[in-house]
Coordinates of C-alpha atoms in Angstrom, one line a residue:
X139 CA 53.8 37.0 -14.8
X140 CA 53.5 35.9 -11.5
X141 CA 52.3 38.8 -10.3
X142 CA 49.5 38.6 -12.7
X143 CA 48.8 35.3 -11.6
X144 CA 48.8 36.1 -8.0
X145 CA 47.1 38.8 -8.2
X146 CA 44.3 36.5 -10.1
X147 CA 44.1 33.7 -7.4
X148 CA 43.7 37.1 -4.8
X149 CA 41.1 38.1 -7.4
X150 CA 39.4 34.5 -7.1
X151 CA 39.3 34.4 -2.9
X152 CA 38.1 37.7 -2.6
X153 CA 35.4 36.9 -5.1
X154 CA 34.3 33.9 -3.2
X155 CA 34.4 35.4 0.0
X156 CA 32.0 37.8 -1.1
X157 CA 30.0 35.2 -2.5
X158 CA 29.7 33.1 0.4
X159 CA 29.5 35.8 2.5
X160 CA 25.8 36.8 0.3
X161 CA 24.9 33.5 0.8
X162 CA 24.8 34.0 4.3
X163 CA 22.8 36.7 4.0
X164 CA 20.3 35.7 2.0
X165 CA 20.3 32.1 4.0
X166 CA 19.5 34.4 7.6
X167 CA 17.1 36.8 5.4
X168 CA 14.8 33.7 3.7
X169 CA 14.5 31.4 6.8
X170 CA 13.3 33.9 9.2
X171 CA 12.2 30.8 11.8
X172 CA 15.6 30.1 13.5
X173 CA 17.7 32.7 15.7
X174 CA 20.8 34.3 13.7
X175 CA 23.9 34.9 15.6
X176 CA 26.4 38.0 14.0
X177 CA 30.1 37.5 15.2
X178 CA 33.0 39.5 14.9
X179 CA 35.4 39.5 12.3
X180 CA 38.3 37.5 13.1
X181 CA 40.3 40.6 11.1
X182 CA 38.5 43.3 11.7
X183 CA 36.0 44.1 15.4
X184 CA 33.7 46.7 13.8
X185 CA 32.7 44.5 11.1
X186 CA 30.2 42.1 12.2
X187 CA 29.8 38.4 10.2
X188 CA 26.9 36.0 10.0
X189 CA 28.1 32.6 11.0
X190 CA 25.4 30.7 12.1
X191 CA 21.7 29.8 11.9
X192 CA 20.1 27.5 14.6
X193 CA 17.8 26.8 17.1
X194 CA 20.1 25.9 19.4
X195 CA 21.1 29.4 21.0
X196 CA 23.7 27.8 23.1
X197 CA 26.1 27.2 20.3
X198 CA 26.4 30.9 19.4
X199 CA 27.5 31.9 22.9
X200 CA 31.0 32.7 22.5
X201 CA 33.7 35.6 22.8
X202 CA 33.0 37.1 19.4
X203 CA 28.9 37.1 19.6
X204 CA 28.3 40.4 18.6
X205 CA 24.7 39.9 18.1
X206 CA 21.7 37.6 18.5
X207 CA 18.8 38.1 16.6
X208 CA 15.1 36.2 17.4
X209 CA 13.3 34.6 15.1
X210 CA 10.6 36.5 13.2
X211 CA 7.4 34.5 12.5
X212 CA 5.0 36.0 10.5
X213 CA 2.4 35.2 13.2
X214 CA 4.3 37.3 15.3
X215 CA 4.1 40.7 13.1
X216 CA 2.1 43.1 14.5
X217 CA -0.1 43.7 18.3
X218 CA -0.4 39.9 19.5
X219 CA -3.5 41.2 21.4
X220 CA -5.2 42.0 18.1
X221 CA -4.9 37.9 17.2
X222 CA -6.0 37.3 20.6
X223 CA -8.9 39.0 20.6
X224 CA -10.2 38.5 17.5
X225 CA -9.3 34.6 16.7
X226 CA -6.9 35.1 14.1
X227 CA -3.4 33.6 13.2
X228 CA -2.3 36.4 11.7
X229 CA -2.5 40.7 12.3
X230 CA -3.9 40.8 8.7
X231 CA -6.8 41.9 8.0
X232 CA -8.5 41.5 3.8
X233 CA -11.2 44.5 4.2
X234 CA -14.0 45.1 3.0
X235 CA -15.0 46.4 -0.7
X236 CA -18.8 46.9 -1.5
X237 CA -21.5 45.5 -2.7
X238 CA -20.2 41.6 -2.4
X239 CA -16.7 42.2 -3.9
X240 CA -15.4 41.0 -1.1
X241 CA -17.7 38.1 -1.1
X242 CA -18.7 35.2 1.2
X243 CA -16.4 32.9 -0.6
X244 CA -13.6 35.7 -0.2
X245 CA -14.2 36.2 3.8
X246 CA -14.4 32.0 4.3
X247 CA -10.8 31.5 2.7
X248 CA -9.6 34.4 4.3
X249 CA -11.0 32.8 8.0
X250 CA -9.6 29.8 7.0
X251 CA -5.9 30.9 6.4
X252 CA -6.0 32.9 9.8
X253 CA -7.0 36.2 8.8
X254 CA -9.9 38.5 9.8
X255 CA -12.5 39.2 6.6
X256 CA -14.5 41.8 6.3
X257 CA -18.1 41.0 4.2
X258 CA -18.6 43.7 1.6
X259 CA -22.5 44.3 2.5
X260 CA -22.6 47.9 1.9
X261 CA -25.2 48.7 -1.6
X262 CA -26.6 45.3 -0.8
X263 CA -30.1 44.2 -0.4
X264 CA -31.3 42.6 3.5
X265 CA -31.7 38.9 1.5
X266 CA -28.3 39.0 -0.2
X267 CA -26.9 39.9 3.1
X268 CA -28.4 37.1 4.5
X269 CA -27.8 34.8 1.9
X270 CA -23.6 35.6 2.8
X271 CA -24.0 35.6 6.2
X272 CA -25.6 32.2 6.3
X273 CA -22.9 31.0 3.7
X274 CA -20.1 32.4 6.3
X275 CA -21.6 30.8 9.3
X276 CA -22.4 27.4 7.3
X277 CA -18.8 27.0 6.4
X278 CA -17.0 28.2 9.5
X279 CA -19.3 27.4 12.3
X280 CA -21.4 29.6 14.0
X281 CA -19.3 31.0 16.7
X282 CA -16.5 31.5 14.4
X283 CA -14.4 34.2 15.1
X284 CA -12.2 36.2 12.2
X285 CA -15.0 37.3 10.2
X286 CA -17.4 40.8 10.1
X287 CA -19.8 42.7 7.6
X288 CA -19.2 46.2 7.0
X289 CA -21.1 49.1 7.9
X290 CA -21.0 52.3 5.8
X291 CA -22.3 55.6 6.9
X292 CA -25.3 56.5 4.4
X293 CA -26.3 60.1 5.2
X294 CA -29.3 59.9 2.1
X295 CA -31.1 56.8 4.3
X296 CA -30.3 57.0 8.4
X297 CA -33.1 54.7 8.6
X298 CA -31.3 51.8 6.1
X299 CA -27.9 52.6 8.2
X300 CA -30.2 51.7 11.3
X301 CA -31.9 48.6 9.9
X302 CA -28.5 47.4 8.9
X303 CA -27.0 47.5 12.3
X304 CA -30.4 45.9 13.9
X305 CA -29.6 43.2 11.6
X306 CA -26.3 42.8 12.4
X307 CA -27.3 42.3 16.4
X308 CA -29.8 40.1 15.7
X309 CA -27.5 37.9 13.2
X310 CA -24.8 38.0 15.5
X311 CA -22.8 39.2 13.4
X312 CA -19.6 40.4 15.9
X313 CA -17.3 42.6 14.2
X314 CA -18.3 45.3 11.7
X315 CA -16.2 47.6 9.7
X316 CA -17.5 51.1 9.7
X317 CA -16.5 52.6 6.6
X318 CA -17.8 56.1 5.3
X319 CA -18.7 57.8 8.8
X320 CA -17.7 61.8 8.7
X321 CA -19.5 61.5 12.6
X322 CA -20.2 59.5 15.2
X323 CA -23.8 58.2 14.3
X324 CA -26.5 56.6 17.2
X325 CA -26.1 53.2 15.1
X326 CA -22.8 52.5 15.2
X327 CA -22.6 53.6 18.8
X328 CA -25.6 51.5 19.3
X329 CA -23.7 48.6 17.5
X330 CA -20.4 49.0 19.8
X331 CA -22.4 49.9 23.1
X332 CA -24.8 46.8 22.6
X333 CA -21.9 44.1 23.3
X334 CA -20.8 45.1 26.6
X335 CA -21.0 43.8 29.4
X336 CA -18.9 42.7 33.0
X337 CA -17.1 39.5 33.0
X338 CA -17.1 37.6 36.3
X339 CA -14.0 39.6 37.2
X340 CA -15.8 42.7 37.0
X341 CA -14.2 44.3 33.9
X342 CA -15.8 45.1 30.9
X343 CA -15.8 43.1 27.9
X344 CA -17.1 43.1 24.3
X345 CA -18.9 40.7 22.1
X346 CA -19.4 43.6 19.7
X347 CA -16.3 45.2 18.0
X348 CA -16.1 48.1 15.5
X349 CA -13.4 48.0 13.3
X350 CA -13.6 52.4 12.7
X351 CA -11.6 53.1 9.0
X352 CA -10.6 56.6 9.3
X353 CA -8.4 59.3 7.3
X354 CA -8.9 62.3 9.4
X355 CA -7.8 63.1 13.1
X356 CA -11.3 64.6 14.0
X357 CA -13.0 61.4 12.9
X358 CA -10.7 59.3 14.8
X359 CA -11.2 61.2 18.1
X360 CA -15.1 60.4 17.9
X361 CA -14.7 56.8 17.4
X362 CA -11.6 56.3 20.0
X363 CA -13.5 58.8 23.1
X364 CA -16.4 57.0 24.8
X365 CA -20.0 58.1 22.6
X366 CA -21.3 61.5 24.5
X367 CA -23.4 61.8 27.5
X368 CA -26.8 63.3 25.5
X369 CA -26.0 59.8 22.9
X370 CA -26.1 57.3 25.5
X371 CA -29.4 58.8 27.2
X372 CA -31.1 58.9 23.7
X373 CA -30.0 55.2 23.4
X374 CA -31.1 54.2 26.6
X375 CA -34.8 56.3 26.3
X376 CA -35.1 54.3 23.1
X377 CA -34.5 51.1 24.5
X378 CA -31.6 50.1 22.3
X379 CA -29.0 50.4 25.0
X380 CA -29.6 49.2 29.1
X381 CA -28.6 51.7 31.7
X382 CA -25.8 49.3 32.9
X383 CA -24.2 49.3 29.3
X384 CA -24.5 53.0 29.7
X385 CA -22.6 53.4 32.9
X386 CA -20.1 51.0 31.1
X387 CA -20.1 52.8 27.6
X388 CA -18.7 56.1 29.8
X389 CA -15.3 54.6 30.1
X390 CA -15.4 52.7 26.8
X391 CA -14.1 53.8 23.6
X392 CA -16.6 53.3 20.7
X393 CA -14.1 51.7 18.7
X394 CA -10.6 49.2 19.7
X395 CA -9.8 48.8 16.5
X396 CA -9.1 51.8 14.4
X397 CA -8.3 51.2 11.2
X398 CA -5.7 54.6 9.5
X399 CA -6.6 55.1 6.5
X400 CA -4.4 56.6 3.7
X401 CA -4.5 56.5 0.0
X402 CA -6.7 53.6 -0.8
X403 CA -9.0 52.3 -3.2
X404 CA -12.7 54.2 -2.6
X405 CA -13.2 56.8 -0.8
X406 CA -9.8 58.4 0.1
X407 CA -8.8 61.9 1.6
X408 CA -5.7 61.7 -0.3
X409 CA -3.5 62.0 2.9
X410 CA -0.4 60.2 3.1
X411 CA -0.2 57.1 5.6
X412 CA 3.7 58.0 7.0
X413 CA 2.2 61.3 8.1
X414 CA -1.4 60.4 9.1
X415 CA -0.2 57.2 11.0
X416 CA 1.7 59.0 14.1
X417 CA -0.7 61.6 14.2
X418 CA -3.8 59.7 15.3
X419 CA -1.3 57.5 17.3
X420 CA -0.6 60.5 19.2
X421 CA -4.3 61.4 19.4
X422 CA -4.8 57.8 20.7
X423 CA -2.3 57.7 23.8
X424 CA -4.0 61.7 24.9
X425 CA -7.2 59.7 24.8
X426 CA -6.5 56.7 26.8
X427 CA -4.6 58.8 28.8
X428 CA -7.5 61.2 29.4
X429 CA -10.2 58.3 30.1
X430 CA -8.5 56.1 31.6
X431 CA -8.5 53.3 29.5
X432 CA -8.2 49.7 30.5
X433 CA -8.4 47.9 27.3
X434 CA -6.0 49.0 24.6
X435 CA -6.9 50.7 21.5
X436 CA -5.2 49.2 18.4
X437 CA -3.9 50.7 15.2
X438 CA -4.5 49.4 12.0
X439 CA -3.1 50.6 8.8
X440 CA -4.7 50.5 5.4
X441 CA -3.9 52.0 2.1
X442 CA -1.2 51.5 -0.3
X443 CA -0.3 48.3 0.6
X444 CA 0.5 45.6 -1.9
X445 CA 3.8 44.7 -1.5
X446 CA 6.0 43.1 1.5
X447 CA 8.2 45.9 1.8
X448 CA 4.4 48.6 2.4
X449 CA 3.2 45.7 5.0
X450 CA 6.5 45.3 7.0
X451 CA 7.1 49.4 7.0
X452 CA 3.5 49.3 8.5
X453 CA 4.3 47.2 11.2
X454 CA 7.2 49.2 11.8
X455 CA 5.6 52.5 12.1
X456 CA 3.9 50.4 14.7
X457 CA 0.3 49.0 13.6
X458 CA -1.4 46.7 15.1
X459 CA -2.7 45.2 12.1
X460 CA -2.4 45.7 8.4
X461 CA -5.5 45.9 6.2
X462 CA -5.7 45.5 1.8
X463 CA -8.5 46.0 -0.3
X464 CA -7.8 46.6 -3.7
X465 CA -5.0 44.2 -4.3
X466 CA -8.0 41.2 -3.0
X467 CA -10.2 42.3 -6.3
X468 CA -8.1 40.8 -8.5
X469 CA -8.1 37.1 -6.3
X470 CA -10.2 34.3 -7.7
X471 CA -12.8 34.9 -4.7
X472 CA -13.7 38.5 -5.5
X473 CA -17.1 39.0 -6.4
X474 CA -16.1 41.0 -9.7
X475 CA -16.2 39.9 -13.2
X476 CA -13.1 37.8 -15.1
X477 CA -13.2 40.8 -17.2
X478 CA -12.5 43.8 -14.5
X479 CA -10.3 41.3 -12.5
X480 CA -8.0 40.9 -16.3
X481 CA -8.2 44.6 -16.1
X482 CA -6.5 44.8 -12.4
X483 CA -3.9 42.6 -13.1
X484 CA -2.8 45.0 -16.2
X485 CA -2.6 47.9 -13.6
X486 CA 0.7 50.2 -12.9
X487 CA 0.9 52.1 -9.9
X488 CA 0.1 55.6 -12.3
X489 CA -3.1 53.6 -13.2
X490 CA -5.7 55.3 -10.7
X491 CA -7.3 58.6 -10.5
X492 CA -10.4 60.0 -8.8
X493 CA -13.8 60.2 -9.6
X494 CA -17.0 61.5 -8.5
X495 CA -18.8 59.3 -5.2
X496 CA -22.1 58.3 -6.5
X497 CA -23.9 58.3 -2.8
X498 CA -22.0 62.0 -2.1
X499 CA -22.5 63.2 -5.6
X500 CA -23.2 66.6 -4.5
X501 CA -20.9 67.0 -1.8
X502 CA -18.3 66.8 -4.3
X503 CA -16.4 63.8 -2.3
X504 CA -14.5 61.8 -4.6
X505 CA -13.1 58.2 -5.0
X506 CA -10.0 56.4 -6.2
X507 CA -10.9 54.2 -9.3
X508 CA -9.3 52.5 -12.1
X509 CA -8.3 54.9 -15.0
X510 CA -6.8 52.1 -17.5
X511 CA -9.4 50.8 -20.1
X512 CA -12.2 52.8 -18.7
X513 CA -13.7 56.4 -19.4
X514 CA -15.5 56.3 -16.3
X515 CA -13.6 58.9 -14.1
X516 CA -13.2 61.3 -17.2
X517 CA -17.1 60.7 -17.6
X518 CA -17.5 61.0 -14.1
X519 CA -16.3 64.4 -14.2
X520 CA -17.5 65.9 -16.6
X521 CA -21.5 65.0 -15.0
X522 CA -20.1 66.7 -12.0
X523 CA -18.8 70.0 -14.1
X524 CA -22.1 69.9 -15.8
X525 CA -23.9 69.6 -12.3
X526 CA -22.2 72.3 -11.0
X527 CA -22.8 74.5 -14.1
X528 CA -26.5 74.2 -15.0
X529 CA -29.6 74.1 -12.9
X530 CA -31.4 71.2 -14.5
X531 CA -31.6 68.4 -16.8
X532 CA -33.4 70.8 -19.1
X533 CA -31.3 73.2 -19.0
X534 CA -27.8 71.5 -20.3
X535 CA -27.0 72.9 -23.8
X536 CA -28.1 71.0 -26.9
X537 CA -24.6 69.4 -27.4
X538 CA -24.2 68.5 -23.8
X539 CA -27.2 66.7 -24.0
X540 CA -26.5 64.6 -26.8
X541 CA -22.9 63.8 -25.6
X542 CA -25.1 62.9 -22.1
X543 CA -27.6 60.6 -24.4
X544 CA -25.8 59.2 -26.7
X545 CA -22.8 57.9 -24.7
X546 CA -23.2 58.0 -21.1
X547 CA -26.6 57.2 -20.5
X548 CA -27.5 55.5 -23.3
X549 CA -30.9 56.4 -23.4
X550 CA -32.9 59.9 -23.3
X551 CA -32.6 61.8 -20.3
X552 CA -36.3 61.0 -19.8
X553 CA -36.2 57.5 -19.7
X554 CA -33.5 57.9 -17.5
X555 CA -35.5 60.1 -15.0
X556 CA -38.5 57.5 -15.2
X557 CA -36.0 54.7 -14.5
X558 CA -34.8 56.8 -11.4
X559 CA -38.6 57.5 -10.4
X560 CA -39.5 53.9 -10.6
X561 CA -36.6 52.9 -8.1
X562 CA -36.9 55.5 -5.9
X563 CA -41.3 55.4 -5.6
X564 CA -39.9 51.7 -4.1
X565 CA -36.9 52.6 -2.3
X566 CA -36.6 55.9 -0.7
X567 CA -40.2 57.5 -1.4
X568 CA -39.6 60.6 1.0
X569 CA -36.4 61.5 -1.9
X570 CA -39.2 61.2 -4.5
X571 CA -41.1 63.8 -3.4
X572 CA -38.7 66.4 -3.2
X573 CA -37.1 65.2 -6.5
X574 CA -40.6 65.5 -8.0
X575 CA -40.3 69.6 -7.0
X576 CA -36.3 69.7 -7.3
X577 CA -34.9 69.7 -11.2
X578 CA -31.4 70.4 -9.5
X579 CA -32.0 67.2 -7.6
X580 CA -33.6 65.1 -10.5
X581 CA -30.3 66.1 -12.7
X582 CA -28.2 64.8 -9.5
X583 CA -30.0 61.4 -9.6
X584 CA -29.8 60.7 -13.0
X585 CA -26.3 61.2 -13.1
X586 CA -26.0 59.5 -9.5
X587 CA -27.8 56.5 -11.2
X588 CA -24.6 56.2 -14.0
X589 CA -22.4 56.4 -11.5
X590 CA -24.0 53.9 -9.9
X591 CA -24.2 51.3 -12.7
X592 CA -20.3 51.5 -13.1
X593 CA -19.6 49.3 -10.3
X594 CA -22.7 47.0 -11.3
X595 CA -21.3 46.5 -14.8
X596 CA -17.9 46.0 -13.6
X597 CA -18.8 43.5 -11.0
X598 CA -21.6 41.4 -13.7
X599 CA -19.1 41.9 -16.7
X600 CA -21.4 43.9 -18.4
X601 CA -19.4 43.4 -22.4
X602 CA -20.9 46.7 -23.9
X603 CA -20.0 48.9 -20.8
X604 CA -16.7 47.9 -20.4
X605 CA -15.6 51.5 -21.5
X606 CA -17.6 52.5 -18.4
X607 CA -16.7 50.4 -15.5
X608 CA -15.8 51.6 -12.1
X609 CA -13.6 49.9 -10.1
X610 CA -12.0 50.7 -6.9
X611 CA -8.9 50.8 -7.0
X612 CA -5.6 52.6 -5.4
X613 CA -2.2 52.6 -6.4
X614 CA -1.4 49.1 -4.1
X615 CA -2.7 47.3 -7.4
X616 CA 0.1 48.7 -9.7
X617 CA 2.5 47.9 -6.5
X618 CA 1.2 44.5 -6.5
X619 CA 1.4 44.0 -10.0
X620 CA 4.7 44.9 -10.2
X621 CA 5.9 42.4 -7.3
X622 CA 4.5 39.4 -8.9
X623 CA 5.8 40.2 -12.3
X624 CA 6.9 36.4 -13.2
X625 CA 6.5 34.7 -10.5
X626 CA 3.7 32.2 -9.3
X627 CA 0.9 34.7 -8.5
X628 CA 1.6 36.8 -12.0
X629 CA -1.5 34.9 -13.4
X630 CA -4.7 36.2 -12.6
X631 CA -6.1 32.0 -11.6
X632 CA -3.7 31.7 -9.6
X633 CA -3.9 34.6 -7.4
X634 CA -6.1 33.4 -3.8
X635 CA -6.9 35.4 -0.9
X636 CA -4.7 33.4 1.0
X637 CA -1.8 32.9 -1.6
X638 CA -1.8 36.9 -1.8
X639 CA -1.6 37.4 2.7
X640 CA 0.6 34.8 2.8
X641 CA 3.0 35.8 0.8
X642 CA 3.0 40.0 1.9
X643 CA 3.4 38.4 5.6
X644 CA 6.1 36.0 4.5
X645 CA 8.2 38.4 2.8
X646 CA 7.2 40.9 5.4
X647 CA 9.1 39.0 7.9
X648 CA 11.9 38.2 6.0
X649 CA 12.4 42.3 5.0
X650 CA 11.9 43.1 9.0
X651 CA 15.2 40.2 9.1
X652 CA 16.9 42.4 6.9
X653 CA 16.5 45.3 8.7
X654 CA 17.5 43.6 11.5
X655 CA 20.7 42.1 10.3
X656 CA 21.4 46.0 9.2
X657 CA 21.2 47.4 12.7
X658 CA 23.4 45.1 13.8
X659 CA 25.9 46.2 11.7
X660 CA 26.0 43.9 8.9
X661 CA 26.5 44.9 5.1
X662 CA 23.1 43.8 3.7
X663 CA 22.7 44.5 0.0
X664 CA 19.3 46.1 -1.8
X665 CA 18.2 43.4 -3.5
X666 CA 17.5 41.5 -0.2
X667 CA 14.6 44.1 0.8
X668 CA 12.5 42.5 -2.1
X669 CA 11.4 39.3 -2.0
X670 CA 9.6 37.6 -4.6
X671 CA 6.7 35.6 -3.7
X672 CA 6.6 31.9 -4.1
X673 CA 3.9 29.3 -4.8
X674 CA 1.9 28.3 -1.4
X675 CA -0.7 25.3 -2.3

């Protein structure tokens, strides 16, 4: 009997040794702000101990220090030179999603809470661009730093992709994100090239930055190598560039900020972001290396990332800066309806799929959408099949065409032609006339024009095309749901652009503690690499 009870009472200490031993842990894992010192065991050398949290170091320097760990401030996550340059608080960047997703409202709170945001302008018209940009500047002042517009490559209108960027310049709008590109265009060279200049030290500075999204190596290398020789005397002949931003544009990459991307919402190559990363890392330092760089190219990563444990492993593969997207459409500032933002926050991490591009249609290039409580990637498809098969709207079978009618379009194929033929007389007249001579190309447009109208219906809440919206969307969404399963930011009105970056950095910081506290030998438990997020007013 009193063995039992002994053993009991051992039972009991060892029970609360572990338990105050976790608290430890999870007490130097939540308050990332103070230094942690890790001692010895008093019983055993090799096992270190956390004993104490303060910010007075000198009361952890003692015999059994085995460790002393730093602070880790979310502020400090990330290339300090990125904050630096660009005004910001934080290495976090909310990108940019098209047509006014990420709105003006979106990009002001995002400024506000020390981020850089990104102004979805791309499928806008010049007045509604203007309307945001006016908005932006209003509330933040107009030499604000932490905000840009984004530029997408549109290979159908060159001369809308050079409009845009000679509206940027003369809006001073200082940061773009060039989305899109599959080559180094004159515009956005012209865009990067235009802000530089000598300070009175005789280096070169920028005013203009390119933020360069990218998913493939030979992409990268165009944007991070200085624009080529026959470029910059094109520029200069046209006047856009001077002779002296030339001369300085030949040691110069195009872009500083490079932005990795990997399985995102959009357009998306499908490659995955732990491979993709350190390969156009590599790529970078042969570059720099090879010109002779003076200013740094930074890093970004985007794709995938909607919970704390994606944004700290993205530091740690060594980005400069983290960028979301989809995970920002379902915040209270996205310029989408209530009813395709309730249909985010349903999302699992299986929830995506691809779909056909409705400005690449014919290319066959493909984006990550939505797939729950929509048919518009199946739909999608099967225009693209039918595309590929027949040679003309006349042509599709009688079946086909009904199925194309009565459910996708809505309408007969020739009201839809005459509703494409009305916008594009207005548009993009010089696509008219070869459409007018082109059945292939007439099909293409009609079912570009669907394809189109998704993302319109889903961003005005269309109610009778809900089975037909498309949303961008990758799998960070379902990643993101899943985190903030009961917790403050589970409800869709609560979820802010800034509640949502706060908390990834936040819990970012605290999961790079916990790494931490493992390589330096201490026994830290699973649970603490997920933490929950918490209210932030």
């Amino acid at each position: 009997m009193t063995s039992n009870v002994g053993a009991r009472a051992l039972d009991v200490r060892q029970a609360s040794a572990v338990e105050g031993y976790l608290s430890k842990v999870a007490a130097a894992v939540s308050t990332t702000d103070r230094p942690i010192a890790v001692h010895r065991s008093e019983n055993d050398l090799h096992t270190p101990v956390i004993v104490e949290r303060s910010n007075d170091v000198s009361t952890y320097l003692n015999s059994s220090l085995f460790a002393l760990l730093p602070p880790i401030y979310p502020e400090w996550l990330g290339d300090r030179s990125f904050n630096e340059t660009h005004g910001a608080r934080f290495a976090y960047v909310v990108g940019e999603m098209a047509r006014g997703i990420t709105s003006a409202k979106m990009v002001i709170e995002a400024a506000r809470a020390g981020f850089v945001g990104f102004f979805g302008s791309a499928g806008l018209e010049p007045p509604q661009i203007r309307t945001a940009l006016e908005e932006i500047k209003c509330a933040l002042g107009p030499e604000a730093t932490g905000w840009g517009a984004n530029l997408i490559h549109n290979p159908d209108r060159p001369d809308m992709e050079r409009a845009t960027v000679e509206f940027f310049l003369e809006h001073r709008v200082k940061r773009v994100s060039a989305s899109a590109f599959m080559r180094l265009s004159h515009d956005v060279a012209h865009y990067s090239i235009a802000g530089l200049a000598r300070d009175s030290n005789g280096r070169i500075s920028r005013s203009t930055h390119v933020f360069a999204k990218v998913s493939r190596p030979e992409v990268a290398r165009q944007f991070m190598s200085p624009a080529p020789s026959d470029m910059l005397r094109e520029l200069v002949a046209a006047g856009r560039i001077t002779s002296e931003q030339s001369e300085l544009a030949q040691s110069a990459p195009v872009a500083e900020d490079v932005t990795v991307e990997g399985d995102s919402g959009g357009h998306t190559d499908n490659r995955p972001i732990a491979s993709l990363f350190p390969v156009i890392a590599n790529l970078r330092d042969d570059l720099a290396a090879r010109h002779g760089y003076v200013r740094p190219i930074r890093l970004g990563l985007a794709g995938g990332l909607g919970a704390p444990s994606a944004i700290a492993a993205a530091f740690q593969q060594g980005a400069a800066y983290v960028m979301t997207g989809s995970i920002n459409q379902s915040a209270i500032e996205a310029g989408v309806s209530s009813a395709a933002r309730a249909l985010l926050a349903q999302a699992e991490i299986a929830d995506v799929t691809m779909a056909p591009a409705a400005d690449m249609f014919e290319l066959g290039v493909k984006v990550q959408v939505l797939k729950r409580g929509t048919m518009f990637a199946t739909r999608g498809q099967k225009l693209y099949e039918l595309y590929r098969r027949y040679d003309s709207l006349e042509a599709l079978p009688d079946k086909e065409r009904r199925w194309l009618e009565t459910q996708v379009l809505r309408e007969s194929v020739s009201d839809a032609w005459a509703n494409c033929r009305d916008y594009l007389r207005r548009a993009h007249p010089t696509q008219m006339a070869r459409a007018e001579h082109d059945a292939k190309l007439r099909m293409a447009l009609v079912f570009r024009r669907y394809l189109f109208l998704g993302a319109e219906w889903a961003r005005d809440g269309a109610d009778d095309r809900r089975i037909d919206y498309q949303i961008w969307c990758g799998p960070a969404m379902g990643a993101f749901n899943d985190w903030v399963r009961g917790s403050a930011l589970e409800p869709i009105g609560s979820r802010t652009v800034a509640a949502i970056g706060r908390n990834l950095l936040e819990g970012a910081a605290a999961i790079t503690r916990a790494h931490q506290l493992r390589m330096a030998g201490v026994h830290v438990p699973a649970e603490f690499f997920s933490m929950p997020p918490k209210h932030m007013g």
